[in-house]
CHARMM-style PDB file with segment names, atoms N, HN, CA, C and O in Angstrom:
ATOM      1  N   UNK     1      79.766  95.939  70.121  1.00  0.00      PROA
ATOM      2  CA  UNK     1      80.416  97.233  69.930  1.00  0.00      PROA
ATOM      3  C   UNK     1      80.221  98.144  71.153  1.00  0.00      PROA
ATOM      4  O   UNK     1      81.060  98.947  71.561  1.00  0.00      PROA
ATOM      5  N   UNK     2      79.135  97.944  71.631  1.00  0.00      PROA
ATOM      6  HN  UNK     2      78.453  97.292  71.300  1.00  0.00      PROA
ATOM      7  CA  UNK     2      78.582  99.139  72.473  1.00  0.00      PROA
ATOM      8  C   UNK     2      79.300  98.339  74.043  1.00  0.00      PROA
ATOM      9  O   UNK     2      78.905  98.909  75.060  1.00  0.00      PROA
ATOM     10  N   UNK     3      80.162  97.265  74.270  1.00  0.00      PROA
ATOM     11  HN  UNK     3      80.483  96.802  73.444  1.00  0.00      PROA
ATOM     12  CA  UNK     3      80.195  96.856  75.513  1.00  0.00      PROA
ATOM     13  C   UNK     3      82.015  97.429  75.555  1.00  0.00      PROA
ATOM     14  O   UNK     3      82.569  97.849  76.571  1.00  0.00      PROA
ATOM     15  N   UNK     4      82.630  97.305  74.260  1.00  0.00      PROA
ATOM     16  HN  UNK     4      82.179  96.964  73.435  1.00  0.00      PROA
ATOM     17  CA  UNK     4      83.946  98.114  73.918  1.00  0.00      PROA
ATOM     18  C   UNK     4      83.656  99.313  74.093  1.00  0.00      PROA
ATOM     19  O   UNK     4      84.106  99.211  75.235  1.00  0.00      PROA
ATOM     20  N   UNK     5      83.368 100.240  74.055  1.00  0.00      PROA
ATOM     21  HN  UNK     5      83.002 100.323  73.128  1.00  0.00      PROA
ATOM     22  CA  UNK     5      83.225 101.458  74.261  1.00  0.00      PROA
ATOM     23  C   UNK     5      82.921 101.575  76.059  1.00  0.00      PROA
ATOM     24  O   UNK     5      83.558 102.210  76.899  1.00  0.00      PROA
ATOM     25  N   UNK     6      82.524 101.289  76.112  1.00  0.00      PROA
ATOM     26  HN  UNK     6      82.006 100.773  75.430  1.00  0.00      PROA
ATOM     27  CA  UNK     6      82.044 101.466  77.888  1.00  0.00      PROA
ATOM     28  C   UNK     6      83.513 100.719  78.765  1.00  0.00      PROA
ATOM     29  O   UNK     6      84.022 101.296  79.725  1.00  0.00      PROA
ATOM     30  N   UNK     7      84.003  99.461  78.266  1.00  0.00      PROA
ATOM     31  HN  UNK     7      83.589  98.992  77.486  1.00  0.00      PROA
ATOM     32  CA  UNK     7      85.154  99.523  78.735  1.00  0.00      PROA
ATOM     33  C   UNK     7      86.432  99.874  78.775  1.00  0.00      PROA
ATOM     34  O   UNK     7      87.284  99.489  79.577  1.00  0.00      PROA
ATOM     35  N   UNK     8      86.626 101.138  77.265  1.00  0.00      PROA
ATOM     36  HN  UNK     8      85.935 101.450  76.614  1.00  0.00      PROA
ATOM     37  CA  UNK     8      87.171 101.972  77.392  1.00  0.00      PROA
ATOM     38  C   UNK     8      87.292 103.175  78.016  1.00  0.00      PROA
ATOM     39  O   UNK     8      88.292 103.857  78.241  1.00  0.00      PROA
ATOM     40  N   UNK     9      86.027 103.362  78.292  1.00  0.00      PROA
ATOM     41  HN  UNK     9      85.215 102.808  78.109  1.00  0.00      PROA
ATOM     42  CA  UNK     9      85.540 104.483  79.195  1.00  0.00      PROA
ATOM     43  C   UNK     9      86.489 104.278  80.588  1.00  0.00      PROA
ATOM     44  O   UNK     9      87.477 104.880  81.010  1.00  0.00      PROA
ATOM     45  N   UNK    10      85.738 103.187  81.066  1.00  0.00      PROA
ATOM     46  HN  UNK    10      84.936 102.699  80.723  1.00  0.00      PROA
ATOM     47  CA  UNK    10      86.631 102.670  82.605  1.00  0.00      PROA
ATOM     48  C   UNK    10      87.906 102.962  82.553  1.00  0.00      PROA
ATOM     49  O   UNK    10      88.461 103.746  83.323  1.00  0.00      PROA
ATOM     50  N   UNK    11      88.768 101.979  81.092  1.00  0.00      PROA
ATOM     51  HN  UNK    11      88.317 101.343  80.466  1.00  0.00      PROA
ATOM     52  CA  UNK    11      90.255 101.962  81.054  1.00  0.00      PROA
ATOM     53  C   UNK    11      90.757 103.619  81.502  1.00  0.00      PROA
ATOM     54  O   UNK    11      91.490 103.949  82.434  1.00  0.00      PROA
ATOM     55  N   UNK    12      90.266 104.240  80.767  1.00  0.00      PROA
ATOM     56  HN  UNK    12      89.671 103.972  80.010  1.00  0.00      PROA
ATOM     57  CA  UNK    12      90.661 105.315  80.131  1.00  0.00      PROA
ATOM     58  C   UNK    12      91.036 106.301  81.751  1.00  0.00      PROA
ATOM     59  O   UNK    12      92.053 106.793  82.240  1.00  0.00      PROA
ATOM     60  N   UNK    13      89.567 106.209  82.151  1.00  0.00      PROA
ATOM     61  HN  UNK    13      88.741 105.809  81.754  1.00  0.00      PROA
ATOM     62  CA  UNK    13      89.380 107.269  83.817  1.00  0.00      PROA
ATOM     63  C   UNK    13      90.457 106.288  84.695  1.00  0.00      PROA
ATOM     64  O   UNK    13      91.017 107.065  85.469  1.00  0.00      PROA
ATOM     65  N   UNK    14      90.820 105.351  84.840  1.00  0.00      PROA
ATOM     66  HN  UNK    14      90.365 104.721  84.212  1.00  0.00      PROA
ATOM     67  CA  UNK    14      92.035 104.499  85.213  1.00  0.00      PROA
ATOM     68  C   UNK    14      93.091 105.051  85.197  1.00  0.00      PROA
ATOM     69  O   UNK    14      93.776 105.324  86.183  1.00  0.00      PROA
ATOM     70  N   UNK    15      93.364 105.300  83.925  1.00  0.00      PROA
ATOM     71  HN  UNK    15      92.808 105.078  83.124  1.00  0.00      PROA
ATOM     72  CA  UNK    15      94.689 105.264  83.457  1.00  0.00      PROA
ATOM     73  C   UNK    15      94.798 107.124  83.846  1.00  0.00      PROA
ATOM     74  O   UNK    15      95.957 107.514  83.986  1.00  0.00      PROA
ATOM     75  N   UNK    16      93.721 108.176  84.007  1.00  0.00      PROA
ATOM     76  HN  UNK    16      92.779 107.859  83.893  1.00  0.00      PROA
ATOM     77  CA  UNK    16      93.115 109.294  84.549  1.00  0.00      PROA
ATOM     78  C   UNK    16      93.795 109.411  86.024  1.00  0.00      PROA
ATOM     79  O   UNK    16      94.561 110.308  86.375  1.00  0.00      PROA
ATOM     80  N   UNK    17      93.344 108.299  86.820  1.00  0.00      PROA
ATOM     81  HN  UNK    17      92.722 107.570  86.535  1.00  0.00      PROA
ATOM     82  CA  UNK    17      93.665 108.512  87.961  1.00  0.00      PROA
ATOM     83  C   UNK    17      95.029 108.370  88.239  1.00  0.00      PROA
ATOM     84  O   UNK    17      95.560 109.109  89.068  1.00  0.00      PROA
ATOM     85  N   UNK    18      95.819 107.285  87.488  1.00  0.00      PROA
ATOM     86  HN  UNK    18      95.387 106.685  86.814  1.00  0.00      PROA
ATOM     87  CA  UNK    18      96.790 107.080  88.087  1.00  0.00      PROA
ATOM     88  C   UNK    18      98.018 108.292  87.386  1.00  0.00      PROA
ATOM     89  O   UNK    18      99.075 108.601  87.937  1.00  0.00      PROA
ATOM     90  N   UNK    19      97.504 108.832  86.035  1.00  0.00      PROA
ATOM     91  HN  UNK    19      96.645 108.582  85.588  1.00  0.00      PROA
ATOM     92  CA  UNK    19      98.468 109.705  85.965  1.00  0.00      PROA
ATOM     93  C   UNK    19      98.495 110.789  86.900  1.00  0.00      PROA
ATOM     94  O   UNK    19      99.546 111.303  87.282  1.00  0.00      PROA
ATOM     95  N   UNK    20      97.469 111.107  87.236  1.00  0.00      PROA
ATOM     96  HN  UNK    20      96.615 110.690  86.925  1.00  0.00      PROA
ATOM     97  CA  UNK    20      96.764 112.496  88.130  1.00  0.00      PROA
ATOM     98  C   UNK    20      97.616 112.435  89.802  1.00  0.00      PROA
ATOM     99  O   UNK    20      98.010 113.357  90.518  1.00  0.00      PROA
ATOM    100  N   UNK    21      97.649 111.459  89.922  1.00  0.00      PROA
ATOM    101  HN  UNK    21      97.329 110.710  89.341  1.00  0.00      PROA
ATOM    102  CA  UNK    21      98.471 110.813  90.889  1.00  0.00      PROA
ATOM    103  C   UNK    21     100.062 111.044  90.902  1.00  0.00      PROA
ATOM    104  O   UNK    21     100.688 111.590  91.811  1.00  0.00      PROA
ATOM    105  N   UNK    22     100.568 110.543  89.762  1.00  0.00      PROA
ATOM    106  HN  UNK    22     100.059 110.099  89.024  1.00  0.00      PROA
ATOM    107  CA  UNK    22     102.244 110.730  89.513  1.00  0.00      PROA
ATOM    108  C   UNK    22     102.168 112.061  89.711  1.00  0.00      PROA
ATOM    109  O   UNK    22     102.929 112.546  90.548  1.00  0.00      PROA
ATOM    110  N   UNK    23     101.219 112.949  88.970  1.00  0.00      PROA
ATOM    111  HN  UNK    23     100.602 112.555  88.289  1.00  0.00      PROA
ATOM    112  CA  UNK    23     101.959 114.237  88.771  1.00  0.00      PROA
ATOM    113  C   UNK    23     101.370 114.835  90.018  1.00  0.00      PROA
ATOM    114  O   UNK    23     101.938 115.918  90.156  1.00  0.00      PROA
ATOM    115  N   UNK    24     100.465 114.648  91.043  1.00  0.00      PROA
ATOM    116  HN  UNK    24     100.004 113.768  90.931  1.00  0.00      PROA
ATOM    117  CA  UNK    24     100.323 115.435  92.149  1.00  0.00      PROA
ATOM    118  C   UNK    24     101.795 114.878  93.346  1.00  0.00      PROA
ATOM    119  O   UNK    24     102.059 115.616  94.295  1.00  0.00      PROA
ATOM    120  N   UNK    25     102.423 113.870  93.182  1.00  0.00      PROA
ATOM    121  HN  UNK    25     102.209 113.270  92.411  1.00  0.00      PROA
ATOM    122  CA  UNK    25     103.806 113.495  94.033  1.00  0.00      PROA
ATOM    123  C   UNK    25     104.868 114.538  93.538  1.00  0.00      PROA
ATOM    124  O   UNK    25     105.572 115.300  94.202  1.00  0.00      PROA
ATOM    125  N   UNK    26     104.758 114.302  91.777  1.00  0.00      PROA
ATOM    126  HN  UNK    26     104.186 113.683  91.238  1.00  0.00      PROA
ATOM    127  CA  UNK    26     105.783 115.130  91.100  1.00  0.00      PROA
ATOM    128  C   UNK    26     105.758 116.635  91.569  1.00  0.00      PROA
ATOM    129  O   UNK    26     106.845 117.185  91.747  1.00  0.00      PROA
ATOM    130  N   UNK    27     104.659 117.297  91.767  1.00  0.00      PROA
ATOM    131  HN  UNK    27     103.777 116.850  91.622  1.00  0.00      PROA
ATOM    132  CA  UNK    27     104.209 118.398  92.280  1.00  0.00      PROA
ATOM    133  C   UNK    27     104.825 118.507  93.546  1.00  0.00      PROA
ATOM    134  O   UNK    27     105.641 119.398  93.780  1.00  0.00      PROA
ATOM    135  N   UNK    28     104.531 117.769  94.270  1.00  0.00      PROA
ATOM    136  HN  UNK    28     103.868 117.045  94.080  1.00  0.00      PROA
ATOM    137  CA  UNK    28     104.700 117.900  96.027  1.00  0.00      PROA
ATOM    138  C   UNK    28     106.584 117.740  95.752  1.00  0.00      PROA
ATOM    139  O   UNK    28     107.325 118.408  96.473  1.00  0.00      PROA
ATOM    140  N   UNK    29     107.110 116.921  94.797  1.00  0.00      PROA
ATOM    141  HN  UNK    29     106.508 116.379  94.211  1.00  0.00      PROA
ATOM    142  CA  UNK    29     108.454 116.565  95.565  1.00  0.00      PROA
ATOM    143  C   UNK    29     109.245 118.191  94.479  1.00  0.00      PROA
ATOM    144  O   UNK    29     110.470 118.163  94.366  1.00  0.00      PROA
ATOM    145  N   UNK    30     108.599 119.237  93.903  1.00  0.00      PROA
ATOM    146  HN  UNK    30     107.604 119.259  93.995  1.00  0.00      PROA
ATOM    147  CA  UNK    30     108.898 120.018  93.474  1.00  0.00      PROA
ATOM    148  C   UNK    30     109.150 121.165  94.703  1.00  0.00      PROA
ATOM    149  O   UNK    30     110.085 121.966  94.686  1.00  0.00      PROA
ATOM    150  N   UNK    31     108.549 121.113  95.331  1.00  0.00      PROA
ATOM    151  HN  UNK    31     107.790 120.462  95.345  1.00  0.00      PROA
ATOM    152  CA  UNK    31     108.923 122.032  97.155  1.00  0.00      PROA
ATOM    153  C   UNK    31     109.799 122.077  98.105  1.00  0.00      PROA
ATOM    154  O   UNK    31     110.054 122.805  99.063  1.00  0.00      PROA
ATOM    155  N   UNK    32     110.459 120.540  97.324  1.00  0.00      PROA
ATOM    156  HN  UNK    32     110.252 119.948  96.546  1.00  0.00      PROA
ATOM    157  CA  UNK    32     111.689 120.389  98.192  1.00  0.00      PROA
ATOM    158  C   UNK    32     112.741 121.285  97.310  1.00  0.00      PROA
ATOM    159  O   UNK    32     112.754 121.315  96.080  1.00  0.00      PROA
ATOM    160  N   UNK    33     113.500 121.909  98.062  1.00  0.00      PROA
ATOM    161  HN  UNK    33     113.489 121.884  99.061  1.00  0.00      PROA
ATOM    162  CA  UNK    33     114.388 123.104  97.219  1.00  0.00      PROA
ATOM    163  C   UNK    33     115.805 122.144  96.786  1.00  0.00      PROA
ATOM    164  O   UNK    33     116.275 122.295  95.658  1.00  0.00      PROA
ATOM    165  N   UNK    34     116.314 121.355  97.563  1.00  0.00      PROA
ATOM    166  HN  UNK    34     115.932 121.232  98.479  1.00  0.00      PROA
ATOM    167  CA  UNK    34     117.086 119.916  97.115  1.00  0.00      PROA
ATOM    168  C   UNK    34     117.119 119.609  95.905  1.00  0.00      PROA
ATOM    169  O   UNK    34     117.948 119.678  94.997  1.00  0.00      PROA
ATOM    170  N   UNK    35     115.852 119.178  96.058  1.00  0.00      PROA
ATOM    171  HN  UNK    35     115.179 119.122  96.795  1.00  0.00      PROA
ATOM    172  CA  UNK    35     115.299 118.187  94.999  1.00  0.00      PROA
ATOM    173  C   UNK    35     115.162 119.649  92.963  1.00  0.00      PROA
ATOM    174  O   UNK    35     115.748 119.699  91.882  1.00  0.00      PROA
ATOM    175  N   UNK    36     114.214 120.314  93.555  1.00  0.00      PROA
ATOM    176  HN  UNK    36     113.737 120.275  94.434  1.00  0.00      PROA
ATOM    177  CA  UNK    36     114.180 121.051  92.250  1.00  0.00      PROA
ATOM    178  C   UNK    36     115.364 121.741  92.182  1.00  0.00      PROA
ATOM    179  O   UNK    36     115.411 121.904  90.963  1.00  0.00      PROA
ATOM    180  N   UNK    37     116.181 122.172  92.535  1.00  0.00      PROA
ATOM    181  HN  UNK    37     116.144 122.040  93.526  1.00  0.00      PROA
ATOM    182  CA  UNK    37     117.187 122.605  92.169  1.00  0.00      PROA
ATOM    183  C   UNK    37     118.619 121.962  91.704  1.00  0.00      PROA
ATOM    184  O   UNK    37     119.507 122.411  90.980  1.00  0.00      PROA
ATOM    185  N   UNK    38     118.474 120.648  92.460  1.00  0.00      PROA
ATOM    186  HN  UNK    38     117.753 120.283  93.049  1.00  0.00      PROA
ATOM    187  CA  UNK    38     119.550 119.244  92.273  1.00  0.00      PROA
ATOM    188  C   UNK    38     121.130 120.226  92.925  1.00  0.00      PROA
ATOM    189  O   UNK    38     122.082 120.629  92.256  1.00  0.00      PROA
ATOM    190  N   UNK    39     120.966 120.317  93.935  1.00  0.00      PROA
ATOM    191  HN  UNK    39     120.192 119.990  94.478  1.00  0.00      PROA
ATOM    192  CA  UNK    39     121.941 120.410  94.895  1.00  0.00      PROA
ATOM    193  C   UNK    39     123.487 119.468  94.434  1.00  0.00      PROA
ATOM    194  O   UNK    39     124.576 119.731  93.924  1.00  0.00      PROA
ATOM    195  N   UNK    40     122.739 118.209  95.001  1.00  0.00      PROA
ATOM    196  HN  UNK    40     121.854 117.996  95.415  1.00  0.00      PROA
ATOM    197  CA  UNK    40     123.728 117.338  94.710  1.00  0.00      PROA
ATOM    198  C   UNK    40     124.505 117.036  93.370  1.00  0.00      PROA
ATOM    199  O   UNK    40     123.791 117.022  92.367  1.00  0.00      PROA
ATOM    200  N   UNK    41     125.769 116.807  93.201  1.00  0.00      PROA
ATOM    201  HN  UNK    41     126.349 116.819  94.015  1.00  0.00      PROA
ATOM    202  CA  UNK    41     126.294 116.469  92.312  1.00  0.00      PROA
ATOM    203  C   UNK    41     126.232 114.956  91.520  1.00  0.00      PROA
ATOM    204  O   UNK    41     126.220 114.519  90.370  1.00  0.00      PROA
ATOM    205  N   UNK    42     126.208 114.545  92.683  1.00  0.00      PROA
ATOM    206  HN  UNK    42     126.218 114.901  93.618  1.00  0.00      PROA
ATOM    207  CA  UNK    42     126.316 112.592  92.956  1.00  0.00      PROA
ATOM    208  C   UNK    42     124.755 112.074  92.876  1.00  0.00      PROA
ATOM    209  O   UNK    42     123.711 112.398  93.443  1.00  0.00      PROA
ATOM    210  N   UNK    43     125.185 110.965  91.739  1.00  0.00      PROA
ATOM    211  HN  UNK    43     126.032 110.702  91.278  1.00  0.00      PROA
ATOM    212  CA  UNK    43     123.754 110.372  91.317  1.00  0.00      PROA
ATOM    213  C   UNK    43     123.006 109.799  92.639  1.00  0.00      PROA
ATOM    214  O   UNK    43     121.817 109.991  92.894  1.00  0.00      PROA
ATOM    215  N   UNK    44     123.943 109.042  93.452  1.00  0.00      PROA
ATOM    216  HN  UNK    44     124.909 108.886  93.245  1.00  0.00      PROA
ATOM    217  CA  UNK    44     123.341 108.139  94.503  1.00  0.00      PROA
ATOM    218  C   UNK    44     122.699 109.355  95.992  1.00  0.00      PROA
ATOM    219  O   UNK    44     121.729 109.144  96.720  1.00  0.00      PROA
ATOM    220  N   UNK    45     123.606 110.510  96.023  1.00  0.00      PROA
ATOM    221  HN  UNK    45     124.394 110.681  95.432  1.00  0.00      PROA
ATOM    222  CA  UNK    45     123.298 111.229  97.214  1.00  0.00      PROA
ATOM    223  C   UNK    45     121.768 112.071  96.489  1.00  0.00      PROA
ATOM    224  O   UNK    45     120.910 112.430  97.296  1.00  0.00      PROA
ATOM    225  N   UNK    46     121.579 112.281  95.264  1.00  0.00      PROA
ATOM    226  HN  UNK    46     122.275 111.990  94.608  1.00  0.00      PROA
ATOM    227  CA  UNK    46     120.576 112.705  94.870  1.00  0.00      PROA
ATOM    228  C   UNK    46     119.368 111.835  94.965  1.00  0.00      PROA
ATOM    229  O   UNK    46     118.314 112.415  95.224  1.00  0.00      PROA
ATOM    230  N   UNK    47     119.341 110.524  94.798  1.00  0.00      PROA
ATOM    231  HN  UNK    47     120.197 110.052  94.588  1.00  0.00      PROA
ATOM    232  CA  UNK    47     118.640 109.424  94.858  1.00  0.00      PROA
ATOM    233  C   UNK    47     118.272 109.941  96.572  1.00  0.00      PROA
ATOM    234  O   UNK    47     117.095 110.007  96.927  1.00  0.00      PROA
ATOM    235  N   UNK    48     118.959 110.146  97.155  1.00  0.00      PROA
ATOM    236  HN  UNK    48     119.915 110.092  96.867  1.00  0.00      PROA
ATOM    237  CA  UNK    48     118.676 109.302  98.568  1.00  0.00      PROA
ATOM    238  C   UNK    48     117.882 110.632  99.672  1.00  0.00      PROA
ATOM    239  O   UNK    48     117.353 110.628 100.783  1.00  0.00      PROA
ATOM    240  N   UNK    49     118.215 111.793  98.488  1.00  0.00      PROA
ATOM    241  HN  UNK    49     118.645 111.796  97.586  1.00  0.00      PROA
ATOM    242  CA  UNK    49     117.212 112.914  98.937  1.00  0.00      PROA
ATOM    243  C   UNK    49     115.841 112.600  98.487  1.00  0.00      PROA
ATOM    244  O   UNK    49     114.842 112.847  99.162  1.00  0.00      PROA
ATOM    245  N   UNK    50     115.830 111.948  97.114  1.00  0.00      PROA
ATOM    246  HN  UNK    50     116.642 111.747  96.566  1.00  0.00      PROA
ATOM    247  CA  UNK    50     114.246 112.300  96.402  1.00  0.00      PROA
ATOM    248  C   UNK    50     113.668 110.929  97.054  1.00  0.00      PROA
ATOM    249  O   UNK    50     112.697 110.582  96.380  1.00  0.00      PROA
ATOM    250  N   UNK    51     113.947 109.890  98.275  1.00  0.00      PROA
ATOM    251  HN  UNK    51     114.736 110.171  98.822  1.00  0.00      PROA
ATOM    252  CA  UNK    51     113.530 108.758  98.823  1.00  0.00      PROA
ATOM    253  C   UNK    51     113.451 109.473 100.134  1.00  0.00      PROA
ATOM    254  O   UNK    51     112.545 108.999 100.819  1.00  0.00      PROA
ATOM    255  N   UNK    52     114.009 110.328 100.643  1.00  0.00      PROA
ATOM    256  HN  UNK    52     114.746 110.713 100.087  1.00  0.00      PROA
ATOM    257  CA  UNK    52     113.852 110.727 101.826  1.00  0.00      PROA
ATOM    258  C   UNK    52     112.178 112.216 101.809  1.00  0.00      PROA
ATOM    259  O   UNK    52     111.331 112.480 102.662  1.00  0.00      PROA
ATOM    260  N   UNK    53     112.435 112.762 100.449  1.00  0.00      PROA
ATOM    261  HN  UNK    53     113.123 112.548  99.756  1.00  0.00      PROA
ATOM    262  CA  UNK    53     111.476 113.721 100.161  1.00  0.00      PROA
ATOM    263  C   UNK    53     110.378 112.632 100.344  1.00  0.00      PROA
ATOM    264  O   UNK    53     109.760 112.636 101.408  1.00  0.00      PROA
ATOM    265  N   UNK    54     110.044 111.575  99.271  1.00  0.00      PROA
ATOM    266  HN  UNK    54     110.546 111.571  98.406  1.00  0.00      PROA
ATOM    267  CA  UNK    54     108.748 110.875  99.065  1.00  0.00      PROA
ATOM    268  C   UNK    54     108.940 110.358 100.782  1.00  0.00      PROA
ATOM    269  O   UNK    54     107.863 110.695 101.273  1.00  0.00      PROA
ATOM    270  N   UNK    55     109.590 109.861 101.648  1.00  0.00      PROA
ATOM    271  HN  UNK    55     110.465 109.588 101.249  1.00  0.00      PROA
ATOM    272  CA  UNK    55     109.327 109.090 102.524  1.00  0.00      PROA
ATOM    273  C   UNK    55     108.306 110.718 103.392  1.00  0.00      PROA
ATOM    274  O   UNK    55     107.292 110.554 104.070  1.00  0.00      PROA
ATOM    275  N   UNK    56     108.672 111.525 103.223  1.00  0.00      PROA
ATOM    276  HN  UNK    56     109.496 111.658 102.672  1.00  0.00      PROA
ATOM    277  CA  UNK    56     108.102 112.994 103.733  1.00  0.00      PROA
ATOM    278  C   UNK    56     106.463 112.796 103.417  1.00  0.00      PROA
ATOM    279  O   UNK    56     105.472 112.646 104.131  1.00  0.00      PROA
ATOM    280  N   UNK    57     106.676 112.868 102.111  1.00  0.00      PROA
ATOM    281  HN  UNK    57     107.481 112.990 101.531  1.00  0.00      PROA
ATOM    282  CA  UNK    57     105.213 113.176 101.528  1.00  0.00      PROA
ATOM    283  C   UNK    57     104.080 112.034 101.667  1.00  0.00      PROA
ATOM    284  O   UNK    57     102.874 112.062 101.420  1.00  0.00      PROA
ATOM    285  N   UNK    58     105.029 110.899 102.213  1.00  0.00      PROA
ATOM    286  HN  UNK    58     106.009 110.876 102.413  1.00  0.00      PROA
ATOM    287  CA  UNK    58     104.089 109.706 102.543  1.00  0.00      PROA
ATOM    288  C   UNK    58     103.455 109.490 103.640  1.00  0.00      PROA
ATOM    289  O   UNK    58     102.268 109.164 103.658  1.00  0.00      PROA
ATOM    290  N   UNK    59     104.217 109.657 104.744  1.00  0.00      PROA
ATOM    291  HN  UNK    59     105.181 109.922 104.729  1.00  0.00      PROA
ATOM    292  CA  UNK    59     103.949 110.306 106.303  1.00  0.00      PROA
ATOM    293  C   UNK    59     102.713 111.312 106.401  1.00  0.00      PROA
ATOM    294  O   UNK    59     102.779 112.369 105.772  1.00  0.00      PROA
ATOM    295  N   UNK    60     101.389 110.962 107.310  1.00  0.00      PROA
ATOM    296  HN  UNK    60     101.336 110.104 107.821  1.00  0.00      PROA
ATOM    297  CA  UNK    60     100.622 111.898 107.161  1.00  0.00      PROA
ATOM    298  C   UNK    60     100.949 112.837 108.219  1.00  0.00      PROA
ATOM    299  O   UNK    60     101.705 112.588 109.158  1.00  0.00      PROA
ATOM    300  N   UNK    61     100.177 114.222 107.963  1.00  0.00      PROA
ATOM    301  HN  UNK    61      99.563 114.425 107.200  1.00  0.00      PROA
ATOM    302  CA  UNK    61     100.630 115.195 108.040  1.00  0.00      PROA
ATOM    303  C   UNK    61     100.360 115.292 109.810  1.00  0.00      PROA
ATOM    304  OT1 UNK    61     100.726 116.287 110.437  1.00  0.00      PROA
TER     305      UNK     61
END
């Protein structure tokens, strides 16, 4: 019992990090005024801003 519990612990701060993660990108690609506002009309020209934003935010500074 007690070895389930401890490897939920792990799972859990895991699954911690990686949401913490989505939403600090989701955050960053919220600055692009493009992007939060959806400029574009067109599914694909919108796509190709929010790949050009992340290619931004991936690039160090």
């Amino acid at each position: 019992k007690q070895n389930s519990i401890v490897g939920n612990d792990g799972m859990d701060w895991c699954l911690y990090q990686y949401r913490h993660l989505v939403e600090n990108v989701f955050a960053r690609l919220k600055h692009f005024r493009a992007i939060a506002t959806r400029y574009d009309k067109l599914k694909r020209n919108f796509e190709g801003v929010v790949a050009l934003a992340c290619a931004f935010i991936w690039l160090p500074m």
